[in-house]
Coordinates of N, CA, C and O and ligand atoms in Angstrom, one line a residue:
X28 N 59.8 47.4 54.3 CA 60.7 46.3 54.5 C 60.8 45.5 53.2 O 59.8 45.1 52.6
X29 N 62.1 45.2 52.7 CA 62.2 44.5 51.4 C 62.0 43.0 51.7 O 62.1 42.5 52.9
X30 N 61.7 42.2 50.7 CA 61.4 40.7 50.9 C 62.6 40.0 51.6 O 62.4 39.2 52.5
X31 N 63.8 40.5 51.3 CA 65.0 39.9 51.9 C 65.1 40.1 53.4 O 65.3 39.2 54.2
X32 N 64.7 41.4 53.7 CA 64.7 41.7 55.2 C 63.6 41.0 55.9 O 63.8 40.6 57.1
X33 N 62.4 40.8 55.2 CA 61.3 40.1 55.8 C 61.7 38.6 56.2 O 61.5 38.1 57.2
X34 N 62.4 38.0 55.2 CA 62.8 36.6 55.4 C 63.8 36.5 56.6 O 63.7 35.7 57.4
X35 N 64.7 37.5 56.6 CA 65.8 37.6 57.6 C 65.1 37.7 59.0 O 65.5 37.0 60.0
X36 N 64.1 38.5 59.1 CA 63.3 38.8 60.3 C 62.6 37.5 60.8 O 62.6 37.2 62.0
X37 N 62.0 36.8 59.8 CA 61.2 35.6 60.2 C 62.2 34.5 60.7 O 62.0 33.9 61.7
X38 N 63.3 34.4 60.0 CA 64.3 33.4 60.4 C 64.8 33.7 61.8 O 65.0 32.8 62.7
X39 N 65.1 35.0 62.1 CA 65.6 35.4 63.4 C 64.6 35.0 64.5 O 65.0 34.6 65.5
X40 N 63.3 35.2 64.1 CA 62.3 34.9 65.2 C 62.2 33.4 65.4 O 62.1 32.9 66.5
X41 N 62.2 32.6 64.3 CA 62.0 31.2 64.5 C 63.2 30.4 65.0 O 63.1 29.4 65.7
X42 N 64.4 31.0 64.8 CA 65.6 30.3 65.3 C 66.0 30.9 66.6 O 67.1 30.5 67.1
X43 N 65.2 31.7 67.2 CA 65.5 32.3 68.5 C 66.9 32.9 68.6 O 67.6 32.8 69.6
X44 N 67.3 33.6 67.5 CA 68.7 34.1 67.4 C 69.0 35.1 68.6 O 70.1 34.9 69.3
X45 N 68.1 36.0 68.9 CA 68.4 37.0 70.0 C 68.5 36.3 71.3 O 69.3 36.7 72.2
X46 N 67.6 35.3 71.6 CA 67.7 34.6 72.9 C 69.0 33.9 73.0 O 69.7 34.0 74.0
X47 N 69.4 33.3 71.9 CA 70.7 32.6 72.0 C 71.9 33.5 72.2 O 72.8 33.2 72.9
X48 N 71.8 34.7 71.6 CA 72.8 35.7 71.7 C 72.9 36.2 73.2 O 73.9 36.3 73.8
X49 N 71.7 36.3 73.8 CA 71.6 36.7 75.2 C 72.2 35.7 76.1 O 73.0 36.0 77.0
X50 N 71.9 34.4 75.8 CA 72.4 33.3 76.6 C 73.9 33.2 76.5 O 74.6 32.9 77.5
X51 N 74.4 33.4 75.3 CA 75.9 33.4 75.1 C 76.6 34.4 75.9 O 77.6 34.2 76.5
X52 N 75.9 35.6 76.0 CA 76.5 36.7 76.8 C 76.6 36.3 78.2 O 77.6 36.5 78.9
X53 N 75.5 35.7 78.7 CA 75.4 35.3 80.1 C 76.5 34.3 80.4 O 77.2 34.4 81.4
X54 N 76.6 33.3 79.5 CA 77.7 32.3 79.6 C 79.1 32.9 79.7 O 79.9 32.4 80.5
X55 N 79.3 33.9 78.9 CA 80.6 34.5 78.8 C 80.9 35.2 80.1 O 82.0 35.1 80.7
X56 N 79.9 35.9 80.7 CA 80.1 36.6 81.9 C 80.2 35.7 83.2 O 80.7 36.1 84.2
X57 N 79.7 34.5 83.0 CA 79.7 33.6 84.2 C 81.1 33.3 84.7 O 81.3 33.1 85.9
X58 N 82.1 33.3 83.8 CA 83.4 33.0 84.3 C 84.3 34.2 84.3 O 85.5 34.1 84.6
X59 N 83.8 35.4 84.1 CA 84.6 36.6 84.2 C 84.6 37.1 85.7 O 83.8 36.7 86.5
X60 N 85.6 38.0 86.0 CA 85.7 38.5 87.3 C 84.5 39.4 87.8 O 84.1 40.2 87.0
X61 N 84.0 39.1 89.0 CA 82.8 39.9 89.5 C 83.2 41.4 89.6 O 84.2 41.7 90.1
X62 N 82.2 42.2 89.3 CA 82.5 43.7 89.4 C 81.9 44.2 90.7 O 82.2 45.3 91.1
X63 N 81.1 43.4 91.4 CA 80.5 43.8 92.7 C 81.6 43.8 93.8 O 82.5 43.0 93.7
X64 N 81.5 44.7 94.8 CA 82.5 44.7 95.9 C 81.7 44.5 97.2 O 80.6 44.9 97.3
X65 N 82.4 44.0 98.2 CA 81.8 43.8 99.5 C 81.9 45.0 100.4 O 82.7 45.1 101.3
X66 N 81.1 46.0 100.1 CA 81.0 47.3 100.9 C 80.4 47.0 102.2 O 79.4 46.2 102.2
X67 N 80.8 47.5 103.4 CA 81.9 48.5 103.5 C 83.3 47.9 103.7 O 84.2 48.7 104.0
X68 N 83.4 46.6 103.7 CA 84.8 46.0 103.9 C 85.7 46.5 102.7 O 86.8 46.7 102.9
X69 N 85.1 46.4 101.5 CA 85.9 46.9 100.4 C 85.4 48.2 99.9 O 84.2 48.5 100.0
X70 N 86.2 49.1 99.4 CA 85.8 50.4 98.9 C 86.4 50.7 97.6 O 87.6 50.3 97.4
X71 N 85.7 51.3 96.7 CA 86.3 51.7 95.4 C 87.2 52.9 95.6 O 87.0 53.7 96.5
X72 N 88.2 53.0 94.8 CA 89.1 54.2 94.8 C 88.3 55.4 94.3 O 87.6 55.3 93.2
X73 N 88.3 56.5 95.0 CA 87.5 57.7 94.6 C 88.3 58.4 93.5 O 89.5 58.6 93.6
X74 N 87.6 58.8 92.5 CA 88.2 59.5 91.4 C 88.6 60.9 91.8 O 87.8 61.5 92.6
X75 N 89.7 61.4 91.4 CA 90.1 62.8 91.9 C 89.0 63.8 91.4 O 88.5 63.7 90.3
X76 N 88.7 64.7 92.3 CA 87.7 65.7 91.9 C 86.3 65.2 92.1 O 85.3 65.9 91.7
X77 N 86.1 64.1 92.8 CA 84.8 63.6 93.1 C 83.9 64.6 93.8 O 84.4 65.3 94.7
X78 N 82.7 64.7 93.5 CA 81.8 65.7 94.1 C 81.0 65.1 95.3 O 79.9 64.6 95.0
X79 N 81.6 65.1 96.4 CA 80.9 64.6 97.6 C 80.4 65.7 98.5 O 80.1 66.8 98.1
X80 N 80.3 65.4 99.8 CA 79.8 66.4 100.8 C 80.7 67.7 100.8 O 81.9 67.6 100.6
X81 N 80.0 68.8 101.0 CA 80.7 70.1 101.0 C 81.6 70.4 102.2 O 81.4 69.7 103.2
X82 N 82.4 71.3 102.0 CA 83.3 71.8 103.1 C 83.5 73.3 102.9 O 83.5 73.8 101.7
X83 N 83.7 74.1 104.0 CA 84.1 75.5 103.8 C 85.6 75.5 104.0 O 86.1 75.1 105.1
X84 N 86.3 76.1 103.1 CA 87.7 76.1 103.1 C 88.3 77.1 104.2 O 87.7 78.1 104.5
X85 N 89.5 76.7 104.7 CA 90.2 77.6 105.6 C 91.5 78.0 105.0 O 92.1 77.3 104.2
X86 N 92.0 79.2 105.4 CA 93.3 79.6 104.8 C 94.4 79.0 105.7 O 94.1 78.3 106.7
X87 N 95.7 79.2 105.3 CA 96.8 78.5 106.1 C 96.8 78.9 107.6 O 97.3 78.1 108.4
X88 N 96.2 80.0 107.9 CA 96.1 80.4 109.3 C 95.0 79.8 110.1 O 94.8 80.0 111.3
X89 N 94.2 79.0 109.3 CA 93.1 78.3 110.0 C 91.8 79.1 110.0 O 90.8 78.7 110.7
X90 N 91.7 80.2 109.3 CA 90.5 81.0 109.3 C 89.6 80.7 108.1 O 90.2 80.4 107.0
X91 N 88.3 80.8 108.3 CA 87.4 80.5 107.2 C 87.6 81.5 106.0 O 87.7 82.7 106.3
X92 N 87.7 81.1 104.8 CA 87.9 82.0 103.7 C 86.6 82.7 103.2 O 86.7 83.7 102.6
X93 N 85.5 82.1 103.6 CA 84.2 82.7 103.1 C 84.0 84.1 103.7 O 84.1 84.3 104.9
X94 N 83.6 85.0 102.8 CA 83.3 86.4 103.2 C 81.8 86.7 103.2 O 81.4 87.8 103.5
X95 N 81.0 85.7 102.8 CA 79.6 85.8 102.9 C 79.0 86.7 101.8 O 78.0 87.3 101.9
X96 N 79.7 86.7 100.6 CA 79.2 87.5 99.5 C 77.9 87.0 98.9 O 77.1 87.8 98.3
X97 N 77.6 85.8 99.1 CA 76.3 85.2 98.7 C 76.2 84.8 97.2 O 75.2 84.4 96.7
X98 N 77.3 84.8 96.5 CA 77.3 84.4 95.1 C 76.9 82.9 95.0 O 76.2 82.6 94.1
X99 N 77.4 82.1 95.8 CA 77.1 80.6 95.8 C 75.6 80.4 95.9 O 75.0 79.6 95.2
X100 N 75.0 81.1 96.9 CA 73.6 80.9 97.1 C 72.8 81.4 95.9 O 71.7 80.9 95.6
X101 N 73.3 82.5 95.3 CA 72.6 83.0 94.1 C 72.6 82.1 92.9 O 71.6 81.9 92.2
X102 N 73.8 81.5 92.7 CA 73.9 80.6 91.5 C 73.3 79.2 91.7 O 73.0 78.5 90.8
X103 N 73.2 78.8 93.0 CA 72.7 77.4 93.3 C 71.4 77.1 92.6 O 70.4 77.7 93.0
X104 N 71.3 76.2 91.7 CA 70.0 75.9 91.0 C 69.0 75.3 91.9 O 67.8 75.3 91.7
X105 N 69.5 74.6 93.0 CA 68.5 74.0 94.0 C 68.1 74.9 95.1 O 67.3 74.5 95.9
X106 N 68.7 76.1 95.1 CA 68.4 77.1 96.2 C 68.6 76.4 97.6 O 67.7 76.6 98.4
X107 N 69.7 75.7 97.7 CA 69.8 75.0 99.0 C 70.9 75.6 99.9 O 71.2 75.1 101.0
X108 N 71.5 76.8 99.4 CA 72.5 77.4 100.3 C 71.9 78.7 100.9 O 71.3 79.4 100.2
X109 N 72.2 78.8 102.2 CA 71.7 80.0 102.8 C 72.8 80.7 103.6 O 73.5 80.1 104.4
X110 N 73.1 82.0 103.2 CA 74.2 82.7 103.8 C 73.7 84.0 104.4 O 72.9 84.8 103.7
X111 N 74.1 84.3 105.6 CA 73.7 85.6 106.2 C 74.9 86.3 106.8 O 75.8 85.6 107.4
X112 N 75.0 87.6 106.6 CA 76.1 88.4 107.1 C 75.5 89.4 108.1 O 74.5 90.0 107.9
X113 N 76.2 89.5 109.3 CA 75.8 90.4 110.3 C 77.0 91.2 110.8 O 78.0 90.5 111.1
X114 N 76.9 92.5 110.9 CA 78.0 93.3 111.4 C 79.3 93.0 110.7 O 80.4 92.8 111.3
X115 N 79.2 92.8 109.4 CA 80.4 92.6 108.6 C 81.0 91.2 108.7 O 82.1 90.9 108.2
X116 N 80.3 90.3 109.3 CA 80.8 88.9 109.5 C 79.8 87.9 109.0 O 78.6 88.1 109.1
X117 N 80.3 86.7 108.6 CA 79.3 85.6 108.2 C 78.7 85.1 109.5 O 79.5 84.5 110.3
X118 N 77.4 85.2 109.7 CA 76.9 84.7 110.9 C 76.2 83.4 110.7 O 76.0 82.6 111.6
X119 N 75.9 83.1 109.4 CA 75.2 81.8 109.1 C 75.6 81.4 107.7 O 75.6 82.2 106.8
X120 N 75.9 80.1 107.6 CA 76.1 79.5 106.3 C 75.6 78.1 106.4 O 76.2 77.3 107.1
X121 N 74.6 77.8 105.6 CA 74.0 76.5 105.7 C 73.7 75.9 104.4 O 73.4 76.6 103.4
X122 N 73.8 74.6 104.3 CA 73.5 73.9 103.0 C 72.5 72.7 103.4 O 72.8 71.9 104.2
X123 N 71.4 72.7 102.7 CA 70.4 71.6 102.8 C 70.8 70.6 101.8 O 70.4 70.6 100.6
X124 N 71.7 69.7 102.2 CA 72.3 68.7 101.3 C 71.3 67.8 100.6 O 71.5 67.4 99.4
X125 N 70.1 67.6 101.2 CA 69.1 66.7 100.6 C 68.6 67.3 99.3 O 68.0 66.6 98.5
X126 N 68.7 68.6 99.1 CA 68.2 69.3 97.9 C 69.4 69.4 96.9 O 69.1 69.8 95.7
X127 N 70.6 69.2 97.3 CA 71.7 69.5 96.4 C 71.8 68.5 95.3 O 71.5 67.3 95.5
X128 N 72.2 69.0 94.1 CA 72.3 68.1 93.0 C 73.8 67.9 92.6 O 74.1 67.3 91.6
X129 N 74.7 68.4 93.4 CA 76.1 68.2 93.3 C 76.6 68.7 91.9 O 77.5 68.0 91.3
X130 N 76.1 69.8 91.5 CA 76.5 70.4 90.2 C 77.9 71.0 90.3 O 78.6 71.2 89.3
X131 N 78.3 71.5 91.5 CA 79.6 72.1 91.6 C 79.5 73.6 91.3 O 80.6 74.3 91.3
X132 N 78.4 74.2 91.0 CA 78.3 75.6 90.6 C 78.8 76.5 91.8 O 79.5 77.5 91.6
X133 N 78.4 76.1 93.0 CA 78.8 77.0 94.2 C 80.3 77.1 94.2 O 80.9 78.2 94.5
X134 N 81.0 75.9 94.0 CA 82.5 75.9 94.1 C 83.1 76.7 93.0 O 84.0 77.5 93.1
X135 N 82.5 76.6 91.8 CA 83.1 77.3 90.6 C 82.9 78.8 90.7 O 83.7 79.6 90.2
X136 N 81.8 79.2 91.2 CA 81.5 80.7 91.2 C 82.2 81.4 92.4 O 82.4 82.6 92.2
X137 N 82.6 80.7 93.4 CA 83.1 81.4 94.6 C 84.4 82.1 94.2 O 85.4 81.5 93.8
X138 N 84.5 83.5 94.4 CA 85.7 84.2 94.0 C 86.8 84.0 95.0 O 88.0 84.4 94.7
X139 N 86.6 83.4 96.1 CA 87.6 83.2 97.2 C 88.0 81.7 97.3 O 88.9 81.4 98.2
X140 N 87.5 80.8 96.6 CA 87.8 79.4 96.7 C 87.4 79.0 98.1 O 88.2 78.3 98.8
X141 N 86.3 79.4 98.6 CA 85.9 79.1 100.0 C 85.0 78.0 100.2 O 84.8 77.5 101.3
X142 N 84.4 77.4 99.1 CA 83.5 76.3 99.3 C 84.0 75.2 98.3 O 84.3 75.5 97.2
X143 N 84.0 74.0 98.8 CA 84.5 72.9 98.0 C 83.6 71.6 98.2 O 82.8 71.6 99.1
X144 N 83.7 70.7 97.2 CA 83.0 69.4 97.4 C 84.1 68.4 97.7 O 85.0 68.2 96.9
X145 N 84.0 67.8 98.8 CA 85.0 66.8 99.3 C 84.8 65.4 98.7 O 83.8 65.2 98.0
X146 N 85.7 64.5 99.1 CA 85.5 63.1 98.6 C 84.5 62.3 99.5 O 84.3 61.1 99.2
X147 N 84.0 62.9 100.5 CA 83.2 62.1 101.4 C 81.8 61.9 100.9 O 81.1 62.8 100.6
X148 N 81.5 60.6 100.8 CA 80.1 60.2 100.3 C 79.4 59.4 101.3 O 78.3 59.0 101.1
X149 N 80.0 59.2 102.5 CA 79.4 58.4 103.5 C 78.8 59.3 104.6 O 79.4 59.5 105.7
X150 N 77.7 59.9 104.4 CA 77.1 60.8 105.4 C 75.6 60.5 105.6 O 74.8 61.4 105.9
X151 N 75.2 59.3 105.4 CA 73.7 59.0 105.6 C 73.4 59.1 107.1 O 74.2 58.8 107.9
X152 N 72.2 59.5 107.3 CA 71.7 59.7 108.7 C 70.3 59.3 108.8 O 69.6 59.2 107.8
X153 N 69.7 59.1 110.0 CA 68.3 58.8 110.2 C 67.4 60.0 110.2 O 66.3 59.9 110.0
X154 N 68.0 61.1 110.7 CA 67.2 62.3 110.8 C 67.6 63.4 109.9 O 68.8 63.6 109.7
X155 N 66.7 64.1 109.3 CA 67.0 65.2 108.3 C 67.9 66.2 108.9 O 68.9 66.7 108.3
X156 N 67.7 66.6 110.1 CA 68.5 67.7 110.8 C 69.9 67.3 110.9 O 70.8 68.1 111.0
X157 N 70.2 65.9 111.0 CA 71.6 65.5 111.1 C 72.4 65.6 109.8 O 73.6 65.6 109.8
X158 N 71.7 65.6 108.7 CA 72.3 65.7 107.4 C 72.5 67.1 107.0 O 73.3 67.4 106.1
X159 N 71.7 68.0 107.6 CA 71.8 69.4 107.3 C 73.2 70.0 107.6 O 73.7 69.7 108.7
X160 N 73.8 70.7 106.7 CA 75.2 71.2 107.0 C 75.2 72.6 107.5 O 74.8 73.6 106.9
X161 N 75.6 72.8 108.7 CA 75.8 74.1 109.3 C 77.2 74.6 109.0 O 78.0 73.8 108.6
X162 N 77.5 75.9 109.4 CA 78.8 76.4 109.1 C 79.9 75.7 109.9 O 80.9 75.4 109.4
X163 N 79.5 75.3 111.1 CA 80.5 74.6 111.9 C 80.8 73.2 111.3 O 82.0 72.8 111.3
X164 N 79.8 72.5 110.9 CA 80.0 71.2 110.3 C 80.8 71.3 109.0 O 81.7 70.5 108.7
X165 N 80.5 72.4 108.2 CA 81.2 72.6 106.9 C 82.7 72.9 107.2 O 83.6 72.4 106.5
X166 N 83.0 73.7 108.2 CA 84.4 74.0 108.5 C 85.1 72.8 109.0 O 86.3 72.6 108.7
X167 N 84.4 72.0 109.8 CA 85.1 70.8 110.3 C 85.3 69.8 109.2 O 86.3 69.0 109.2
X168 N 84.5 69.8 108.2 CA 84.7 68.9 107.0 C 86.0 69.3 106.3 O 86.7 68.4 105.8
X169 N 86.4 70.5 106.3 CA 87.6 71.0 105.7 C 88.8 70.3 106.4 O 89.7 69.7 105.8
X170 N 88.7 70.3 107.8 CA 89.8 69.7 108.6 C 89.9 68.2 108.4 O 90.9 67.6 108.3
X171 N 88.7 67.6 108.2 CA 88.6 66.1 108.1 C 89.1 65.7 106.7 O 89.7 64.6 106.6
X172 N 88.6 66.4 105.7 CA 88.8 65.8 104.3 C 89.8 66.6 103.4 O 90.2 66.0 102.4
X173 N 90.0 67.8 103.7 CA 90.8 68.6 102.7 C 92.0 69.4 103.3 O 92.6 70.1 102.5
X174 N 92.3 69.2 104.5 CA 93.3 70.1 105.1 C 94.7 69.8 104.5 O 94.9 68.7 103.9
X175 N 95.6 70.7 104.6 CA 97.0 70.5 104.1 C 97.1 70.5 102.6 O 96.4 71.2 101.9
X176 N 98.0 69.7 102.2 CA 98.4 69.6 100.8 C 97.2 69.2 99.9 O 97.0 69.6 98.8
X177 N 96.2 68.4 100.5 CA 95.1 67.9 99.7 C 94.3 69.1 99.2 O 93.9 69.1 98.0
X178 N 94.0 70.0 100.1 CA 93.2 71.2 99.7 C 93.9 72.0 98.6 O 93.3 72.4 97.6
X179 N 95.2 72.2 98.8 CA 96.0 73.0 97.8 C 96.0 72.3 96.4 O 95.7 72.9 95.4
X180 N 96.2 71.0 96.4 CA 96.1 70.2 95.2 C 94.8 70.3 94.5 O 94.7 70.4 93.3
X181 N 93.7 70.2 95.4 CA 92.4 70.3 94.9 C 92.1 71.6 94.1 O 91.6 71.6 93.0
X182 N 92.5 72.7 94.7 CA 92.3 74.0 94.0 C 93.1 74.1 92.8 O 92.7 74.6 91.8
X183 N 94.4 73.5 92.8 CA 95.2 73.6 91.6 C 94.6 72.8 90.4 O 94.6 73.3 89.3
X184 N 94.0 71.7 90.8 CA 93.5 70.8 89.7 C 92.0 71.1 89.3 O 91.7 70.9 88.1
X185 N 91.2 71.5 90.3 CA 89.8 71.5 89.9 C 89.1 72.9 90.1 O 87.9 73.0 89.8
X186 N 89.8 73.9 90.6 CA 89.1 75.2 90.7 C 89.4 76.0 89.5 O 90.5 76.4 89.2
X187 N 88.4 76.1 88.7 CA 88.5 76.8 87.4 C 87.4 77.9 87.3 O 86.3 77.6 87.8
X188 N 87.6 79.0 86.6 CA 88.8 79.4 85.9 C 89.8 80.0 86.8 O 89.4 80.7 87.8
X189 N 91.1 79.9 86.6 CA 92.2 80.6 87.3 C 92.7 81.7 86.4 O 92.5 81.7 85.2
X190 N 93.5 82.6 87.0 CA 94.0 83.8 86.3 C 94.7 83.3 85.0 O 94.6 84.0 84.0
X191 N 95.5 82.2 85.1 CA 96.3 81.8 83.9 C 95.4 81.3 82.8 O 95.9 81.1 81.7
X192 N 94.1 81.0 83.1 CA 93.2 80.6 82.0 C 92.8 81.7 81.1 O 92.2 81.5 80.0
X193 N 93.0 82.9 81.5 CA 92.6 84.1 80.7 C 93.7 84.6 79.9 O 94.7 85.0 80.4
X194 N 93.5 84.7 78.6 CA 94.5 85.4 77.8 C 93.9 86.7 77.3 O 92.7 86.9 77.4
X195 N 94.7 87.6 76.7 CA 94.1 88.8 76.1 C 93.9 88.5 74.6 O 94.8 88.2 73.9
X196 N 92.6 88.5 74.2 CA 92.4 88.2 72.8 C 93.0 89.3 71.9 O 93.1 90.5 72.3
X197 N 93.4 88.9 70.7 CA 94.0 89.9 69.8 C 92.9 90.9 69.4 O 91.8 90.5 69.2
X198 N 93.2 92.1 69.4 CA 92.2 93.2 69.1 C 91.6 93.7 70.3 O 90.7 94.6 70.2
X199 N 91.9 93.2 71.5 CA 91.4 93.7 72.7 C 91.9 95.1 73.0 O 93.0 95.4 72.8
X200 N 90.9 96.0 73.4 CA 91.3 97.4 73.7 C 92.2 97.4 74.9 O 91.9 96.8 75.9
X201 N 93.4 98.0 74.8 CA 94.3 98.1 75.9 C 94.7 99.6 76.1 O 95.1 100.3 75.1
X202 N 94.6 100.2 77.2 CA 94.9 101.6 77.5 C 96.4 101.8 77.5 O 97.2 101.1 78.1
X203 N 96.8 102.7 76.6 CA 98.3 102.9 76.4 C 98.6 104.3 76.7 O 99.8 104.8 76.6
X204 N 97.7 105.1 77.2 CA 97.9 106.5 77.5 C 98.6 106.7 78.8 O 98.9 105.8 79.5
X205 N 98.8 108.0 79.1 CA 99.5 108.3 80.4 C 98.4 108.3 81.5 O 97.3 108.7 81.3
X206 N 98.8 107.8 82.7 CA 97.9 107.8 83.8 C 97.9 109.1 84.6 O 98.9 109.8 84.6
Ligands
SF4_310 S1 81.4 80.5 99.8 FE1 82.3 81.9 98.4 S2 80.6 82.6 97.1 FE2 79.7 81.6 98.9 S3 79.3 83.3 100.3 FE3 81.3 82.5 100.8 S4 82.8 83.7 99.6 FE4 80.8 84.1 98.7
SF4_311 S1 76.6 71.7 94.3 FE1 75.1 72.8 93.0 S2 73.1 72.2 94.0 FE2 74.7 71.7 95.5 S3 74.9 73.4 96.8 FE3 76.4 73.7 95.2 S4 75.4 74.9 93.6 FE4 73.8 74.1 94.9

C-alpha cells in the first residue's frame, strides 16, 4: 500500500465513510416503492418458459404423447424419473419432484415433446407421497396448465432444438448417387 492509499484508508475509517454511505442508501430506499408483495392476494407475473411442476403432454386427440423410450430418465441428473413399459405400453411414469432440480433436461431430450415444465409453482403438500407425481397426475397437469393454444405456443417458443435449427454445414457429405 502506498502512503497516499494508507492515508486514504485511515481517513475512511475515522470519518465512518462506509457507514454513512450505507445509511444514505437506507434513507434513499425508505421512500421508494416497496418490492414485496402480499402473497397469496397478490402474485407476480410468471415469465414465459418458467420451469415449474411437470406435465405429460397430450396430442390434439387427447392421447399421451409419451412412448416410454426412457431418454428423460436416462438424462435426468437427479435420477428422479422412473419409466416402465409393459406389453408395448407405458405402464408407469413417475417423477419424485422433491429431488428435481428443474434443469429442464428431460423436456429438452424428449424426441416426442412429451414432457414439459408448466408454470405451476404452487404445489406444496404436507406429505411426501402427495407431492410425488404419478402418470395420472402428470397427464392431468397438462389439462390444467398447458392444454390448447398454450401448449402449442410453449413448444414453438421453448422446445429446442427443432428441425429448422439444423442447417447443413458447407462441406457436409451429401449422397448424390442413384438409389
Ligand atoms: S417423456 Fe419423452 S423421453 Fe421420456 S419416456 Fe416419454 S417419450 Fe421418452
Ligand atoms: S427437470 Fe431435470 S432434474 Fe427435474 S426431472 Fe427433468 S431432468 Fe430431472
